[in-house]
Amino acid sequence: MPSTIRDVARHAGVGVGTVSRVLNGSTAVSETTRHKVLTAIEDLNYVPNSMARRLSLGRTMTVGVLAPFFTRPSVVERLRGIESVLATTQYDLSLFNVETMSRRENCFRDIFRRERVDGLLIITLIPTEAETKRLKKANIPTVLVDADSDALHSIAIDDVYGGRLATTHLLSLGHRRIGFISHYLEDDFGNGSSKDRFIGYSQALAEVGLAVRPDYVHEGDADREAAYVMASKMLVLEDRPTAIFAASDAQAIGILKAAQAFNLSVPEDLSVIGYDDIELAEYINLTTVHQPLMQSGTQGTEMLLKIMRDEDDIPQQVTLPIHIVPRGTTAPPSTLGSVPL
């Protein structure tokens, strides 16, 4: 005979209400008690009747995640953080993959029409004013991850600062011919991270009296193959860059491949710095700007569960810290590759 919620409560030595609060992801339960309840659930192989719970609570017991390009390493890491939190609750995860503007419109329409989610996490994308109004009118608690808006709760980083950080690192090593490769600075989705990193890059150059060289700046698709092509356009220049700042680690990998094709040693002939600090970055010894990818997913989900429970209408913006992780792809420019300042 299947175990019941009363069996779990008896096994854990707590009340049925406490078990219910744990199942609902409530924070009004101590970690010790939560652990006892979860252990009892595992010991008894208790499986809640999700359909009955949804009907009784008047909820879908589903959290939606809307994001562009789920296969991007940075998005994958954030999803890992989201899933790790939801795994401790009874909420299911519904993914909405946005790759085109029409798909974006369809996803939002789907969310509103079917009342499919109790809460929504939006990764990287910034909702339009009209979308924000509809979210509020539909009473769908929403948290932005890797994006910010005064009208919605958000977990983000300061990408302008990150761009300055990466460029200043290269400048401190003595580089003055510094290239920049990123995703499109202006895109249909309203994602401003690449543009903000470029602004930081420009500011850092200006602080040492350097102007941005148009032939040192390339924007395009955010994958290693596109970055390889963009880097190659810089590396054929007679006064090629001695260092390149990639606005993502995936693009940095493409730059490393281009350097190899041009028989350039990294970091002796060309320094490369990435952005994100994805898991692969450590294995290829890539110097990069670390942002807490998985942590942003966990904190964003915890924030969402809290506002779903407390109905907190005052938007809270959280900025997570970032820092340089110096590894083996950056070094002072060689005499051969540099020019007098």
GROMACS .gro file of C-alpha atoms in nm:
model
  341
    1MET     CA    1   0.000   0.000   0.000
    2PRO     CA    2   0.146   0.343  -0.099
    3SER     CA    3   0.266   0.568   0.182
    4THR     CA    4   0.057   0.872   0.272
    5ILE     CA    5   0.149   1.217   0.396
    6ARG     CA    6   0.043   1.104   0.745
    7ASP     CA    7   0.292   0.816   0.725
    8VAL     CA    8   0.567   1.065   0.638
    9ALA     CA    9   0.469   1.292   0.928
   10ARG     CA   10   0.468   1.000   1.172
   11HIS     CA   11   0.805   0.871   1.044
   12ALA     CA   12   0.964   1.217   1.073
   13GLY     CA   13   0.804   1.294   1.408
   14VAL     CA   14   0.635   1.611   1.284
   15GLY     CA   15   0.286   1.727   1.199
   16VAL     CA   16   0.114   1.685   0.864
   17GLY     CA   17   0.121   2.064   0.819
   18THR     CA   18   0.500   2.065   0.851
   19VAL     CA   19   0.531   1.799   0.580
   20SER     CA   20   0.300   2.006   0.360
   21ARG     CA   21   0.514   2.317   0.412
   22VAL     CA   22   0.827   2.126   0.313
   23LEU     CA   23   0.654   1.995   0.000
   24ASN     CA   24   0.549   2.350  -0.089
   25GLY     CA   25   0.904   2.480  -0.053
   26SER     CA   26   0.824   2.702   0.243
   27THR     CA   27   1.118   2.864   0.421
   28ALA     CA   28   0.922   2.865   0.749
   29VAL     CA   29   1.078   2.529   0.835
   30SER     CA   30   1.420   2.479   0.996
   31GLU     CA   31   1.688   2.299   0.796
   32THR     CA   32   1.696   2.022   1.057
   33THR     CA   33   1.322   1.961   1.026
   34ARG     CA   34   1.334   1.987   0.647
   35HIS     CA   35   1.608   1.724   0.639
   36LYS     CA   36   1.404   1.491   0.864
   37VAL     CA   37   1.099   1.524   0.640
   38LEU     CA   38   1.296   1.471   0.317
   39THR     CA   39   1.466   1.167   0.471
   40ALA     CA   40   1.126   1.025   0.570
   41ILE     CA   41   0.995   1.085   0.217
   42GLU     CA   42   1.292   0.896   0.076
   43ASP     CA   43   1.271   0.614   0.332
   44LEU     CA   44   0.901   0.559   0.262
   45ASN     CA   45   0.930   0.620  -0.113
   46TYR     CA   46   0.646   0.869  -0.077
   47VAL     CA   47   0.514   1.016  -0.403
   48PRO     CA   48   0.268   1.306  -0.363
   49ASN     CA   49  -0.044   1.297  -0.576
   50SER     CA   50   0.047   1.594  -0.794
   51MET     CA   51  -0.290   1.618  -0.968
   52ALA     CA   52  -0.478   1.625  -0.638
   53ARG     CA   53  -0.236   1.882  -0.499
   54ARG     CA   54  -0.283   2.107  -0.800
   55LEU     CA   55  -0.659   2.090  -0.778
   56SER     CA   56  -0.666   2.151  -0.403
   57LEU     CA   57  -0.420   2.439  -0.418
   58GLY     CA   58  -0.559   2.597  -0.733
   59ARG     CA   59  -0.208   2.606  -0.881
   60THR     CA   60  -0.027   2.447  -1.171
   61MET     CA   61   0.271   2.360  -0.947
   62THR     CA   62   0.491   2.458  -1.241
   63VAL     CA   63   0.766   2.717  -1.275
   64GLY     CA   64   0.836   2.841  -1.626
   65VAL     CA   65   1.182   2.929  -1.757
   66LEU     CA   66   1.203   3.143  -2.069
   67ALA     CA   67   1.546   3.183  -2.226
   68PRO     CA   68   1.718   3.217  -2.562
   69PHE     CA   69   1.935   2.932  -2.688
   70PHE     CA   70   1.929   2.668  -2.414
   71THR     CA   71   2.246   2.508  -2.549
   72ARG     CA   72   2.467   2.806  -2.469
   73PRO     CA   73   2.706   2.708  -2.186
   74SER     CA   74   2.614   3.007  -1.969
   75VAL     CA   75   2.243   2.927  -1.996
   76VAL     CA   76   2.307   2.560  -1.919
   77GLU     CA   77   2.488   2.657  -1.598
   78ARG     CA   78   2.202   2.883  -1.489
   79LEU     CA   79   1.952   2.605  -1.561
   80ARG     CA   80   2.154   2.373  -1.339
   81GLY     CA   81   2.112   2.622  -1.056
   82ILE     CA   82   1.739   2.655  -1.120
   83GLU     CA   83   1.688   2.280  -1.129
   84SER     CA   84   1.888   2.225  -0.810
   85VAL     CA   85   1.643   2.443  -0.615
   86LEU     CA   86   1.324   2.314  -0.777
   87ALA     CA   87   1.439   1.957  -0.709
   88THR     CA   88   1.385   2.023  -0.338
   89THR     CA   89   1.024   2.134  -0.398
   90GLN     CA   90   0.719   1.985  -0.566
   91TYR     CA   91   0.732   2.229  -0.856
   92ASP     CA   92   0.779   2.102  -1.210
   93LEU     CA   93   0.990   2.290  -1.464
   94SER     CA   94   0.852   2.406  -1.799
   95LEU     CA   95   1.105   2.535  -2.053
   96PHE     CA   96   1.032   2.794  -2.321
   97ASN     CA   97   1.316   2.815  -2.573
   98VAL     CA   98   1.335   3.149  -2.755
   99GLU     CA   99   1.546   3.160  -3.071
  100THR     CA  100   1.354   3.410  -3.286
  101MET     CA  101   1.131   3.710  -3.228
  102SER     CA  102   0.827   3.517  -3.350
  103ARG     CA  103   0.912   3.235  -3.110
  104ARG     CA  104   0.943   3.490  -2.828
  105GLU     CA  105   0.597   3.626  -2.902
  106ASN     CA  106   0.453   3.273  -2.918
  107CYS     CA  107   0.612   3.179  -2.584
  108PHE     CA  108   0.467   3.480  -2.404
  109ARG     CA  109   0.129   3.422  -2.566
  110ASP     CA  110   0.141   3.057  -2.460
  111ILE     CA  111   0.222   3.149  -2.100
  112PHE     CA  112  -0.064   3.398  -2.077
  113ARG     CA  113  -0.326   3.197  -2.265
  114ARG     CA  114  -0.292   2.864  -2.091
  115GLU     CA  115  -0.211   2.984  -1.741
  116ARG     CA  116   0.061   2.724  -1.747
  117VAL     CA  117   0.288   2.852  -1.473
  118ASP     CA  118   0.269   2.975  -1.115
  119GLY     CA  119   0.590   3.174  -1.157
  120LEU     CA  120   0.832   3.268  -1.433
  121LEU     CA  121   1.210   3.298  -1.460
  122ILE     CA  122   1.334   3.491  -1.764
  123ILE     CA  123   1.701   3.440  -1.848
  124THR     CA  124   1.893   3.718  -2.028
  125LEU     CA  125   1.586   3.869  -2.196
  126ILE     CA  126   1.434   4.198  -2.083
  127PRO     CA  127   1.054   4.202  -2.122
  128THR     CA  128   0.909   4.494  -2.315
  129GLU     CA  129   0.688   4.742  -2.135
  130ALA     CA  130   0.381   4.571  -2.285
  131GLU     CA  131   0.503   4.225  -2.178
  132THR     CA  132   0.574   4.351  -1.827
  133LYS     CA  133   0.224   4.497  -1.797
  134ARG     CA  134   0.071   4.168  -1.910
  135LEU     CA  135   0.279   3.971  -1.658
  136LYS     CA  136   0.159   4.197  -1.379
  137LYS     CA  137  -0.202   4.193  -1.499
  138ALA     CA  138  -0.194   3.812  -1.514
  139ASN     CA  139  -0.044   3.811  -1.163
  140ILE     CA  140   0.248   3.592  -1.269
  141PRO     CA  141   0.540   3.639  -1.026
  142THR     CA  142   0.849   3.697  -1.239
  143VAL     CA  143   1.223   3.716  -1.178
  144LEU     CA  144   1.481   3.817  -1.438
  145VAL     CA  145   1.814   3.633  -1.434
  146ASP     CA  146   2.110   3.796  -1.612
  147ALA     CA  147   1.895   4.098  -1.689
  148ASP     CA  148   1.747   4.383  -1.491
  149SER     CA  149   1.444   4.605  -1.494
  150ASP     CA  150   1.311   4.858  -1.246
  151ALA     CA  151   0.967   4.703  -1.282
  152LEU     CA  152   1.060   4.341  -1.201
  153HIS     CA  153   1.266   4.142  -0.953
  154SER     CA  154   1.610   4.059  -1.091
  155ILE     CA  155   1.941   3.883  -1.034
  156ALA     CA  156   2.216   4.028  -1.251
  157ILE     CA  157   2.577   4.142  -1.273
  158ASP     CA  158   2.732   4.474  -1.372
  159ASP     CA  159   2.850   4.399  -1.727
  160VAL     CA  160   2.994   4.748  -1.780
  161TYR     CA  161   3.218   4.687  -1.481
  162GLY     CA  162   3.299   4.341  -1.616
  163GLY     CA  163   3.407   4.487  -1.949
  164ARG     CA  164   3.629   4.737  -1.771
  165LEU     CA  165   3.771   4.461  -1.553
  166ALA     CA  166   3.873   4.243  -1.849
  167THR     CA  167   4.023   4.530  -2.047
  168THR     CA  168   4.205   4.676  -1.748
  169HIS     CA  169   4.362   4.335  -1.686
  170LEU     CA  170   4.507   4.338  -2.039
  171LEU     CA  171   4.617   4.702  -2.005
  172SER     CA  172   4.793   4.625  -1.677
  173LEU     CA  173   4.999   4.362  -1.858
  174GLY     CA  174   5.116   4.625  -2.105
  175HIS     CA  175   4.882   4.562  -2.398
  176ARG     CA  176   4.764   4.862  -2.597
  177ARG     CA  177   4.640   4.696  -2.916
  178ILE     CA  178   4.336   4.520  -2.773
  179GLY     CA  179   4.061   4.370  -2.987
  180PHE     CA  180   3.701   4.302  -2.886
  181ILE     CA  181   3.472   4.022  -3.008
  182SER     CA  182   3.113   3.977  -2.895
  183HIS     CA  183   2.759   3.883  -2.979
  184TYR     CA  184   2.563   4.151  -3.166
  185LEU     CA  185   2.571   4.475  -2.969
  186GLU     CA  186   2.213   4.548  -3.074
  187ASP     CA  187   1.979   4.250  -3.101
  188ASP     CA  188   1.608   4.195  -3.141
  189PHE     CA  189   1.577   4.043  -2.796
  190GLY     CA  190   1.687   4.353  -2.606
  191ASN     CA  191   1.979   4.170  -2.444
  192GLY     CA  192   2.221   4.440  -2.335
  193SER     CA  193   2.506   4.234  -2.185
  194SER     CA  194   2.732   4.244  -2.494
  195LYS     CA  195   2.676   4.616  -2.538
  196ASP     CA  196   2.749   4.681  -2.171
  197ARG     CA  197   3.073   4.481  -2.190
  198PHE     CA  198   3.172   4.684  -2.496
  199ILE     CA  199   3.099   5.007  -2.306
  200GLY     CA  200   3.327   4.887  -2.026
  201TYR     CA  201   3.596   4.799  -2.282
  202SER     CA  202   3.569   5.147  -2.436
  203GLN     CA  203   3.583   5.319  -2.097
  204ALA     CA  204   3.896   5.131  -1.992
  205LEU     CA  205   4.072   5.225  -2.316
  206ALA     CA  206   3.968   5.589  -2.280
  207GLU     CA  207   4.114   5.603  -1.929
  208VAL     CA  208   4.463   5.543  -2.072
  209GLY     CA  209   4.410   5.773  -2.369
  210LEU     CA  210   4.329   5.506  -2.628
  211ALA     CA  211   4.050   5.529  -2.883
  212VAL     CA  212   3.843   5.232  -2.997
  213ARG     CA  213   3.966   5.111  -3.335
  214PRO     CA  214   3.677   4.999  -3.559
  215ASP     CA  215   3.896   4.730  -3.719
  216TYR     CA  216   3.958   4.585  -3.372
  217VAL     CA  217   3.587   4.544  -3.292
  218HIS     CA  218   3.377   4.261  -3.436
  219GLU     CA  219   3.028   4.144  -3.345
  220GLY     CA  220   2.835   3.841  -3.464
  221ASP     CA  221   2.688   3.507  -3.362
  222ALA     CA  222   2.784   3.397  -3.011
  223ASP     CA  223   2.954   3.071  -3.104
  224ARG     CA  224   3.314   2.959  -3.146
  225GLU     CA  225   3.289   2.921  -3.525
  226ALA     CA  226   3.175   3.282  -3.571
  227ALA     CA  227   3.443   3.401  -3.328
  228TYR     CA  228   3.707   3.211  -3.529
  229VAL     CA  229   3.607   3.405  -3.842
  230MET     CA  230   3.597   3.740  -3.658
  231ALA     CA  231   3.936   3.682  -3.494
  232SER     CA  232   4.090   3.585  -3.828
  233LYS     CA  233   3.990   3.924  -3.969
  234MET     CA  234   4.194   4.091  -3.696
  235LEU     CA  235   4.490   3.857  -3.707
  236VAL     CA  236   4.559   3.928  -4.076
  237LEU     CA  237   4.610   4.298  -4.000
  238GLU     CA  238   4.966   4.425  -4.028
  239ASP     CA  239   4.935   4.580  -3.682
  240ARG     CA  240   4.720   4.303  -3.541
  241PRO     CA  241   4.605   4.312  -3.178
  242THR     CA  242   4.838   4.170  -2.917
  243ALA     CA  243   4.534   4.079  -2.706
  244ILE     CA  244   4.165   4.008  -2.765
  245PHE     CA  245   3.881   4.037  -2.515
  246ALA     CA  246   3.601   3.791  -2.593
  247ALA     CA  247   3.262   3.877  -2.444
  248SER     CA  248   3.201   3.506  -2.377
  249ASP     CA  249   3.416   3.200  -2.310
  250ALA     CA  250   3.259   3.022  -2.608
  251GLN     CA  251   3.389   3.298  -2.834
  252ALA     CA  252   3.728   3.291  -2.661
  253ILE     CA  253   3.760   2.926  -2.763
  254GLY     CA  254   3.707   3.029  -3.126
  255ILE     CA  255   3.979   3.293  -3.090
  256LEU     CA  256   4.221   3.033  -2.952
  257LYS     CA  257   4.148   2.816  -3.256
  258ALA     CA  258   4.217   3.112  -3.488
  259ALA     CA  259   4.548   3.183  -3.312
  260GLN     CA  260   4.650   2.823  -3.370
  261ALA     CA  261   4.559   2.852  -3.739
  262PHE     CA  262   4.782   3.160  -3.768
  263ASN     CA  263   5.068   2.982  -3.586
  264LEU     CA  264   5.046   3.225  -3.296
  265SER     CA  265   5.137   3.105  -2.949
  266VAL     CA  266   4.902   3.194  -2.663
  267PRO     CA  267   4.985   3.392  -2.455
  268GLU     CA  268   5.333   3.467  -2.598
  269ASP     CA  269   5.208   3.606  -2.931
  270LEU     CA  270   4.844   3.673  -2.843
  271SER     CA  271   4.667   3.711  -2.510
  272VAL     CA  272   4.303   3.604  -2.487
  273ILE     CA  273   4.056   3.675  -2.207
  274GLY     CA  274   3.702   3.539  -2.195
  275TYR     CA  275   3.390   3.610  -1.993
  276ASP     CA  276   3.161   3.382  -1.787
  277ASP     CA  277   3.405   3.121  -1.647
  278ILE     CA  278   3.209   2.824  -1.778
  279GLU     CA  279   3.321   2.480  -1.661
  280LEU     CA  280   3.537   2.425  -1.971
  281ALA     CA  281   3.737   2.745  -1.906
  282GLU     CA  282   3.932   2.586  -1.623
  283TYR     CA  283   4.024   2.282  -1.832
  284ILE     CA  284   4.164   2.490  -2.119
  285ASN     CA  285   4.339   2.723  -1.873
  286LEU     CA  286   4.149   3.028  -2.001
  287THR     CA  287   4.185   3.362  -1.826
  288THR     CA  288   3.832   3.494  -1.787
  289VAL     CA  289   3.588   3.711  -1.597
  290HIS     CA  290   3.406   3.488  -1.350
  291GLN     CA  291   3.039   3.544  -1.299
  292PRO     CA  292   2.839   3.315  -1.067
  293LEU     CA  293   2.634   3.143  -1.336
  294MET     CA  294   2.490   2.857  -1.131
  295GLN     CA  295   2.446   3.084  -0.828
  296SER     CA  296   2.240   3.328  -1.034
  297GLY     CA  297   2.007   3.040  -1.119
  298THR     CA  298   1.975   2.926  -0.758
  299GLN     CA  299   1.926   3.276  -0.616
  300GLY     CA  300   1.681   3.370  -0.889
  301THR     CA  301   1.473   3.061  -0.815
  302GLU     CA  302   1.484   3.116  -0.440
  303MET     CA  303   1.373   3.475  -0.495
  304LEU     CA  304   1.088   3.359  -0.719
  305LEU     CA  305   0.963   3.102  -0.468
  306LYS     CA  306   0.969   3.369  -0.197
  307ILE     CA  307   0.763   3.621  -0.394
  308MET     CA  308   0.524   3.344  -0.504
  309ARG     CA  309   0.469   3.267  -0.138
  310ASP     CA  310   0.475   3.619   0.007
  311GLU     CA  311   0.334   3.808  -0.292
  312ASP     CA  312   0.603   4.074  -0.260
  313ASP     CA  313   0.516   4.348  -0.510
  314ILE     CA  314   0.820   4.570  -0.451
  315PRO     CA  315   1.081   4.480  -0.716
  316GLN     CA  316   1.418   4.383  -0.573
  317GLN     CA  317   1.735   4.412  -0.782
  318VAL     CA  318   2.033   4.201  -0.673
  319THR     CA  319   2.377   4.252  -0.828
  320LEU     CA  320   2.614   3.956  -0.793
  321PRO     CA  321   2.992   4.005  -0.765
  322ILE     CA  322   3.232   3.923  -1.050
  323HIS     CA  323   3.610   3.898  -1.066
  324ILE     CA  324   3.904   3.810  -1.292
  325VAL     CA  325   4.033   3.452  -1.288
  326PRO     CA  326   4.391   3.479  -1.419
  327ARG     CA  327   4.503   3.162  -1.593
  328GLY     CA  328   4.735   3.076  -1.878
  329THR     CA  329   4.605   3.270  -2.178
  330THR     CA  330   4.717   3.621  -2.081
  331ALA     CA  331   5.068   3.761  -2.040
  332PRO     CA  332   5.263   4.077  -2.123
  333PRO     CA  333   5.298   4.138  -2.498
  334SER     CA  334   5.615   4.009  -2.659
  335THR     CA  335   5.861   4.260  -2.804
  336LEU     CA  336   5.796   4.116  -3.149
  337GLY     CA  337   5.420   4.158  -3.126
  338SER     CA  338   5.415   4.504  -2.969
  339VAL     CA  339   5.484   4.857  -3.082
  340PRO     CA  340   5.624   5.154  -2.887
  341LEU     CA  341   5.364   5.333  -2.674
   0.00000   0.00000   0.00000
